[in-house]
Tab-separated table of C-alpha atoms in Angstrom:
chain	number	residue	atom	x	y	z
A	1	UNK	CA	-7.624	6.258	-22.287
A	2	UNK	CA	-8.196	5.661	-26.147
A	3	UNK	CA	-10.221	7.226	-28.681
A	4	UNK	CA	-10.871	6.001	-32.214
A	5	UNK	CA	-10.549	8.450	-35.455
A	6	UNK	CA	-12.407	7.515	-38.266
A	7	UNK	CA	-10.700	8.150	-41.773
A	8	UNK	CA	-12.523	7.525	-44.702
A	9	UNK	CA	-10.282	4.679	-45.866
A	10	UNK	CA	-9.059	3.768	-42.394
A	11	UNK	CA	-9.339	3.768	-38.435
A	12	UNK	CA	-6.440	4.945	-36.305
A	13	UNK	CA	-6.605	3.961	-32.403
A	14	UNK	CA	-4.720	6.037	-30.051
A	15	UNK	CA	-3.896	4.318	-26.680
A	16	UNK	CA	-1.933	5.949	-23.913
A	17	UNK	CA	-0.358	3.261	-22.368
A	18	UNK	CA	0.769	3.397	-18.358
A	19	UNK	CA	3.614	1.087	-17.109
A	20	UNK	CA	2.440	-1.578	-14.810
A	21	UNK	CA	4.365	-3.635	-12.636
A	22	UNK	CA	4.020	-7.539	-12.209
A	23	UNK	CA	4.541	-8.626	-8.816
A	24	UNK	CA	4.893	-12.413	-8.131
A	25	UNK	CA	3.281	-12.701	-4.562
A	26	UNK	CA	0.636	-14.910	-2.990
A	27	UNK	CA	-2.047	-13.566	-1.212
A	28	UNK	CA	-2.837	-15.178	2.019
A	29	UNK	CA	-6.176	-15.379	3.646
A	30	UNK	CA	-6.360	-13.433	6.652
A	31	UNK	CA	-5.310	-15.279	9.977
A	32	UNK	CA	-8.305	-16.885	12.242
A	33	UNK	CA	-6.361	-16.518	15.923
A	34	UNK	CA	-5.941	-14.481	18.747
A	35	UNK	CA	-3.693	-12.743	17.761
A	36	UNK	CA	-4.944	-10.958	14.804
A	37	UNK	CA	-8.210	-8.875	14.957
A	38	UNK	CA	-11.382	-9.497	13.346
A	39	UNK	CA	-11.335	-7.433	10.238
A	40	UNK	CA	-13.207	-4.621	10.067
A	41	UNK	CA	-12.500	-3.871	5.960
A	42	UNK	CA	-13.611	-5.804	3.160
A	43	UNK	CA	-10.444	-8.127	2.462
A	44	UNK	CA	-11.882	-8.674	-1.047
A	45	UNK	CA	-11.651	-5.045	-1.568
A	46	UNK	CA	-8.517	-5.274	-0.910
A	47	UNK	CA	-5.322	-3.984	-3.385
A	48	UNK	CA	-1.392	-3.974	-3.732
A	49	UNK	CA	-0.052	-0.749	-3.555
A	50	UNK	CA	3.387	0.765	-3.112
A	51	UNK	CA	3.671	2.553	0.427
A	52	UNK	CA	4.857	5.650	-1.479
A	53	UNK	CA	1.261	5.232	-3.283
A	54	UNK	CA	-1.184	5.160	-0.278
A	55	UNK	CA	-3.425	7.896	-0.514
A	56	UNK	CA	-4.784	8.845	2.816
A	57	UNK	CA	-7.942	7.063	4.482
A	58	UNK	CA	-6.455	3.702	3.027
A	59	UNK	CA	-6.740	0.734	4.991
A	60	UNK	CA	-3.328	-1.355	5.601
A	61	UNK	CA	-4.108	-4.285	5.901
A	62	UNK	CA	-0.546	-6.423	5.471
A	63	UNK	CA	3.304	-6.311	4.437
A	64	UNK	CA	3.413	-8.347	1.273
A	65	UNK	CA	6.795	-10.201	-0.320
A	66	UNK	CA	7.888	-13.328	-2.345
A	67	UNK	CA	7.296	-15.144	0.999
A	68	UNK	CA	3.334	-14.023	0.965
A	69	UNK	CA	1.702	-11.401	3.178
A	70	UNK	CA	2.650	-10.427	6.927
A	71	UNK	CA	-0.800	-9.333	8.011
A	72	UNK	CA	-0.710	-6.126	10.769
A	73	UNK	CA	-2.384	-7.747	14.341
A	74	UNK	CA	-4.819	-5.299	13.285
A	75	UNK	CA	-5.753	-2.839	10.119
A	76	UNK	CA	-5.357	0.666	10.317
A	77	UNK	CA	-5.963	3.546	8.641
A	78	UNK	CA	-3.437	5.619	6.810
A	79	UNK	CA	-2.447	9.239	7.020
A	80	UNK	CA	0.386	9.284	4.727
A	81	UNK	CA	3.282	11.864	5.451
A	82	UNK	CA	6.660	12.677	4.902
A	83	UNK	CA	9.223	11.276	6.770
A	84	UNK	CA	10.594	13.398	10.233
A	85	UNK	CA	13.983	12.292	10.850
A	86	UNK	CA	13.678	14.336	14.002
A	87	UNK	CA	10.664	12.259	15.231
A	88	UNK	CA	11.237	11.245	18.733
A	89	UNK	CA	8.013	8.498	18.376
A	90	UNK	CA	10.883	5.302	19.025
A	91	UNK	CA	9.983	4.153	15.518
A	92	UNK	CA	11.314	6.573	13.275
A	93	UNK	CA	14.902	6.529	14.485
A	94	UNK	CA	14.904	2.743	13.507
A	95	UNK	CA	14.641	3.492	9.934
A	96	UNK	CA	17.064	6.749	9.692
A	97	UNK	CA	19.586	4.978	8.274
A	98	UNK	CA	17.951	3.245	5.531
A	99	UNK	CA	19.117	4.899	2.166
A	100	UNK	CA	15.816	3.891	0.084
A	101	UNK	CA	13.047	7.103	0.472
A	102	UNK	CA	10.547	6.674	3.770
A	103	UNK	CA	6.887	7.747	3.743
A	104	UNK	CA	5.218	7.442	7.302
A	105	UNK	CA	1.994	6.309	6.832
A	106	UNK	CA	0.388	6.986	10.423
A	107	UNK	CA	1.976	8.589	13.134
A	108	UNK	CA	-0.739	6.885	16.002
A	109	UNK	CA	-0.330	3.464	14.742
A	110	UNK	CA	-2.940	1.311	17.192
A	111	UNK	CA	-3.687	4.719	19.543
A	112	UNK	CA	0.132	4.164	20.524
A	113	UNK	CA	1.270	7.071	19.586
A	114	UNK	CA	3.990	5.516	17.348
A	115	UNK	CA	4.576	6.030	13.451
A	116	UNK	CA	4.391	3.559	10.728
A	117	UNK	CA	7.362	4.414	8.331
A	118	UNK	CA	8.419	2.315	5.427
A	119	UNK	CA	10.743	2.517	2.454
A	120	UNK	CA	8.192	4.080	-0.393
A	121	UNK	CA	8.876	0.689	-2.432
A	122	UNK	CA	7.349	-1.313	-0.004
A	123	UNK	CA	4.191	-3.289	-1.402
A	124	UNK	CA	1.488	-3.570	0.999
A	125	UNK	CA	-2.269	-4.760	1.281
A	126	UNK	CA	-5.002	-1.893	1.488
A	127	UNK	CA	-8.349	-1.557	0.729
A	128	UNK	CA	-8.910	1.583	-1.248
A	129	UNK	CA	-10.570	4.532	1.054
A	130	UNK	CA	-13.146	4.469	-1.520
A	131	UNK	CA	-14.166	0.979	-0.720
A	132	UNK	CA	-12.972	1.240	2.950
């Protein structure tokens, strides 16, 4: 946000700035096979996010690295929550020992009945639940 002051003899502009992060990634297109389900989101809607970031009703759409994006078979809505170490879902105790913080970002991932946890650093695909 910025406002401008006006001085008689001058004009002072006051920015706040925000820290942004660069990320050099690629951006796939969206797989055409079997495999992978017909989108049901907007991909052009779509945004990088951290997975500490999602805010809940966001659509994941993919994993995303240096290497490009790992798109989910299928997009799913999140209902980010802290991390249960005691979680017996199958999932969860694959990621206990992993030192970095874990949000779990559904905890029915595909009607399975199985989370989604991730280190909170983990940049992902989503399209806003604004958009979504």
């Amino acid at each position: 946000m910025s406002a401008v002051r006006h001085h008689p003899d001058q004009f002072l502009l006051e920015v706040q700035m925000e820290t942004m992060e660069l990320y050099p990634v690629v951006v796939s297109r969206y797989p055409q096979d079997q495999d992978h389900a017909p989108l049901l989101s907007d991909p052009a809607t779509a945004r990088l996010v951290l997975a500490g970031d999602v805010a809940d009703g966001d659509v994941i759409l993919a994993v995303v690295d240096e290497r490009g994006c790992d798109y989910f078979l299928e997009e799913y809505t999140a209902h980010p929550q802290p991390f249960d170490p005691e979680c017996e879902c199958g999932v969860c105790c694959q990621v206990e020992e992993e030192e970095r913080p874990i949000v779990v970002l559904t905890t029915d991932y595909r009607g399975s009945g199985f989370c989604d946890p991730m280190p909170v650093d983990t940049l992902l695909l989503a399209v806003p639940a604004a958009t979504a």
